Amino acid sequence: MEAQKAYQYKFTVVTPVYKVEEYLEETIESVLNQTIGFEENIQMILVNDGSPDRSEEICLKYQKQYPDNIIYLKKENGGVSSARNESFPHIQGKYVNFLDSDDKWAADAFEIIYPFFEKNQNKTDVVGARKRFFEGRNDYHHLDYKFETTKVVYLQTQYDYVQLDVTSSFVKAEVLKRHRFCTELKYGEDSAFINEVLLEKCTLGLVCEALHYYRKRKNETSALQNELKSDSYYVNSPKYYHKALIEKSLEQYKTVPEFIQYAVMYDLGWRIRKDIRSYVTDDRAESYKKHIQEILQYIEERVIMNQRIMYKDAMIYALSLKYDRDIRKEIIYDMGKLLFHNIELLNLSQTSNIIILTSMEVKDQTVCLEGRVNTWLPEEDYEIYTEVKGKRSPLSCFDLKEFDKMGLDGVCHKGRGFRLEIPVGKKEWDLTFSIWYRNIYRKKVRFAFDSTIPLNDEETSYYYQNFCLIRKDKKRLICKHMGRRERLEYEKAYQSTLARTGRKNLIPFRKWYMLLKELKKKEIWLAADNLSQCQESPVPAVQYLSEKRKAGTRMYFVSEKSCPAVKEAGKYGKVLAYGSFRHKILFLLSDKIIVSGKHKDDMDVFGEQGTYMKDLYQFETVFLE
C-alpha cells in the first residue's frame, strides 16, 4: 500500500514527438479517451524532440487543456531514445507506457491492463498488449501467437514468447531507476531496452484483451532503404543492441537465456535476408557479416530452428553463417528425414510445398501449368520428376529470379521455375510429382497452390474451362475432358461442401452464374474501383473505358454512394451499388475487370470468401497505374 501512495497516477504515457503533426492528435486523443478516466488516473508527457512542424502547437493546445495531467518538454533533436530519457525525472505514474506518436490505444486498454498488473506486480515488471496494424495493413503482429490467453509467462521455459517493443508495453516505474534507453541506437532501441528490463525477473505479463494499434505507414519503402544505407544499422545495432544484451546476460547469469537468444535471432532473421552489398561498400559489408557471425556463436542451433517467423531457407542460411560453411553439405539422411547435428531440418515424407503451382489454364485442348520448386536443398542433391499417363520424366527448370533467396552476400538459394503443357485427350489422366534425393530416397510429394490458382484445399474443389475439368486428389492433379452436364455433378458436390462448411451464402451466386453464363451473349467489362472512394479526376477506370470501349460491350461501374464520378461514369455504362447482389453476379460474368493499381487488393468483391469462388473467375484483369 505504501508503494501505491507514492504515485500520483496509475499510468504515465511518454510520447516522443518529431514530425508527426499529421498523426499526433489521434495519438493523444486515444489516451484522453481511456475509459479508466484520464484526469484521475493518467499522466502524459509529450517530449518535443526538436520537431520543425506544427507538432509543438498541437502539444501546447492539449497541455493548456489538461495542465495537471500533461507535461510538455522541449529539447534539441537527439533521437527517440534521448527524448524518452528526458521524461524519466517527470514520471509520476506507477506503470509507464512509451507510446509512439503515430500509434494509438483502444479505449478500454488501460482499464484492462491495470487490474492485471496490480494482481501480478510481484511476478513481473513488464506487461504487453496485443498489437494490431492499421492504415497500411489490417492484421496482427507476427508475434500475436503469444496472446492465446491472458497470463504471466516464464521466459526461461517459454522462450519464444518474446517482447520486442515498448510502445505496446507497460513497465513498472520503479524499475526505470536502473535503466535508460541507449542513445547510440537508431534501430532496435526499444527491443534492447525492454529485454534488458525483462532480464531482471525473466517473466512477461500478456493481456490478450488489451489492444494497441500500430500504424504501418503506406510509404515505408524509402525509410527502409535509408536505414540500409545508415552506418548505425551496421555498427551501432550489433554493438549496442545484440552484443549489449548478450554481455548483460553473461554478466547476470554466466550464460545467455534462450529468450534473449530468441529475441536477438528474431532481429537477425530479418537482417541476414538483405543483400547489403547493394547499399554499402564490400569492406563495410564484410565487417558487418563478421559481427553477425560473432553474435550467432551465442545462439543455439535449436533456437535458430525454432524461430516461428523465419522461413526454413533462412534458418539453414543462419546455421551456415554460424559455422562459416555451407552446412547443407553435411546433412545426414535417416528414414526420410534430413538431419544436421541430430536436428531435423526437413522430413521429405511430410513436406507439402516443395512444388508450388502458380498458374493454370486450359487452351487449345492443352492444360498449361506453371510453377516453382520451393526448396533450399542444393540442386545437385535432388531431382524432381513428373509422371503423366504412366510416363515419368525429369522436370525441366529455369531460373526464376523473383524467387531468389537473398543473403548478406547476394543470392544464397536460386529460384527455379517450370512450365508444363499436357494435352487434355479423351481419357482421364493424372499428374504427380516425385523427389529423388541423392539417389537414396524416391517418393511422390504433395504439391501446393499459389493464391492465383483457381482451386482451393476443399476435397470437392474443381476448375472447369474449355470442356476440361481439373481437380486435386491428395498427391494427384486429375484432368478429364467433360461436357457441361457432367460438370454439374461436380458443382453439386462442391455446393454441398460449401453448405457443410458454413459458406452457404455463396451458393446462390454460383447457381445464378451457371444459368446466366449460358445465356450471356455480349462481352461484359466491369470497373472494379469504388467510385465514391476515388480521389482522382478523371477517375482512371472511367477514362480507360471512355477510350477503349467498343461496340456491343456492356460496361459497368460500382459505387457505394452518389458522387461526381458517378455522373461521369453514367455516360459510358451503368453504375451498380457496390457489394450488391448484381455487382457480385456481374463480377463473375465479366470478360474484363479494370482496376487501378492502388485498389487492386480490394478488387475481389467476395473478399476473403473469394478463395471459394475463384474457380469461376475467367476474366482478364487490367491494372491501371
Short mmCIF file of N, CA, C and O in Angstrom, two decimals, residues 10 27 93 107 199 234 301 311 318 343 359 393 433 435 437 462 465 474 509 524-525 536 559 566 600:
data_model
loop_
_atom_site.label_atom_id
_atom_site.label_comp_id
_atom_site.label_asym_id
_atom_site.label_seq_id
_atom_site.Cartn_x
_atom_site.Cartn_y
_atom_site.Cartn_z
N LYS A 10 -2.03 6.32 -11.89
CA LYS A 10 -1.89 4.89 -12.16
C LYS A 10 -0.96 4.66 -13.36
O LYS A 10 -0.21 3.69 -13.39
N THR A 27 -3.21 10.22 -31.74
CA THR A 27 -2.49 9.50 -30.69
C THR A 27 -2.87 10.02 -29.31
O THR A 27 -3.20 9.24 -28.40
N GLY A 93 3.54 8.27 -12.66
CA GLY A 93 2.62 7.15 -12.73
C GLY A 93 3.28 5.86 -12.27
O GLY A 93 4.50 5.71 -12.36
N ALA A 107 -9.79 2.13 -26.52
CA ALA A 107 -10.30 2.97 -25.42
C ALA A 107 -10.26 2.28 -24.06
O ALA A 107 -10.08 2.94 -23.03
N LEU A 199 15.31 -9.10 -18.29
CA LEU A 199 16.36 -9.93 -17.73
C LEU A 199 16.32 -9.99 -16.20
O LEU A 199 16.83 -10.93 -15.59
N TYR A 234 24.67 -0.89 -39.34
CA TYR A 234 25.72 -1.90 -39.47
C TYR A 234 26.69 -1.93 -38.29
O TYR A 234 27.34 -2.95 -38.05
N GLU A 301 21.64 -23.83 -31.87
CA GLU A 301 21.04 -24.32 -33.11
C GLU A 301 19.53 -24.46 -33.00
O GLU A 301 18.78 -24.07 -33.89
N TYR A 311 11.58 -18.31 -42.41
CA TYR A 311 11.43 -19.41 -43.35
C TYR A 311 12.59 -20.38 -43.17
O TYR A 311 13.67 -20.02 -42.72
N ALA A 318 21.27 -19.18 -41.74
CA ALA A 318 21.78 -18.72 -40.44
C ALA A 318 22.76 -19.74 -39.86
O ALA A 318 23.81 -19.37 -39.31
N ILE A 343 19.51 -32.52 -35.49
CA ILE A 343 18.33 -31.66 -35.55
C ILE A 343 17.64 -31.88 -36.89
O ILE A 343 18.29 -31.84 -37.94
N SER A 359 0.22 -21.09 -61.87
CA SER A 359 -0.65 -20.71 -62.99
C SER A 359 -1.28 -21.96 -63.59
O SER A 359 -0.62 -23.00 -63.70
N SER A 393 9.15 -38.36 -66.26
CA SER A 393 10.14 -37.50 -66.92
C SER A 393 10.76 -36.56 -65.90
O SER A 393 10.08 -36.10 -64.98
N PHE A 433 4.09 -35.49 -58.89
CA PHE A 433 5.48 -35.06 -58.77
C PHE A 433 6.18 -35.96 -57.75
O PHE A 433 5.58 -36.35 -56.74
N ILE A 435 10.18 -36.64 -55.74
CA ILE A 435 11.53 -36.15 -55.49
C ILE A 435 12.47 -37.34 -55.31
O ILE A 435 12.14 -38.32 -54.64
N TYR A 437 16.12 -37.96 -53.88
CA TYR A 437 17.16 -37.29 -53.10
C TYR A 437 18.41 -38.17 -53.02
O TYR A 437 18.37 -39.28 -52.47
N TYR A 462 -12.90 -27.85 -57.74
CA TYR A 462 -12.56 -28.20 -59.12
C TYR A 462 -12.46 -26.93 -59.95
O TYR A 462 -12.90 -25.85 -59.54
N GLN A 465 -12.77 -25.38 -67.50
CA GLN A 465 -12.51 -24.41 -68.56
C GLN A 465 -12.38 -25.16 -69.88
O GLN A 465 -11.67 -26.17 -69.98
N LYS A 474 -5.23 -35.50 -53.14
CA LYS A 474 -4.01 -35.76 -52.38
C LYS A 474 -2.77 -35.38 -53.19
O LYS A 474 -2.50 -34.21 -53.38
N PHE A 509 -24.98 -17.38 -55.68
CA PHE A 509 -24.17 -16.74 -56.72
C PHE A 509 -23.68 -17.76 -57.73
O PHE A 509 -23.65 -17.50 -58.94
N ILE A 524 -18.79 -8.36 -71.21
CA ILE A 524 -19.04 -7.50 -70.05
C ILE A 524 -17.70 -7.00 -69.52
O ILE A 524 -16.80 -7.79 -69.25
N TRP A 525 -17.60 -5.68 -69.39
CA TRP A 525 -16.43 -5.06 -68.78
C TRP A 525 -16.88 -4.39 -67.48
O TRP A 525 -17.87 -3.66 -67.46
N GLU A 536 -9.03 10.68 -57.63
CA GLU A 536 -8.50 11.22 -58.87
C GLU A 536 -9.61 11.81 -59.75
O GLU A 536 -10.77 11.39 -59.68
N SER A 559 -20.34 1.91 -57.17
CA SER A 559 -20.16 3.00 -56.21
C SER A 559 -21.04 2.75 -55.00
O SER A 559 -22.15 2.21 -55.12
N VAL A 566 -19.87 9.37 -60.41
CA VAL A 566 -20.99 8.53 -60.84
C VAL A 566 -21.66 9.12 -62.08
O VAL A 566 -21.99 8.41 -63.04
N LYS A 600 -6.02 -2.55 -56.23
CA LYS A 600 -6.03 -3.93 -56.70
C LYS A 600 -6.24 -4.94 -55.58
O LYS A 600 -6.81 -6.02 -55.81
#
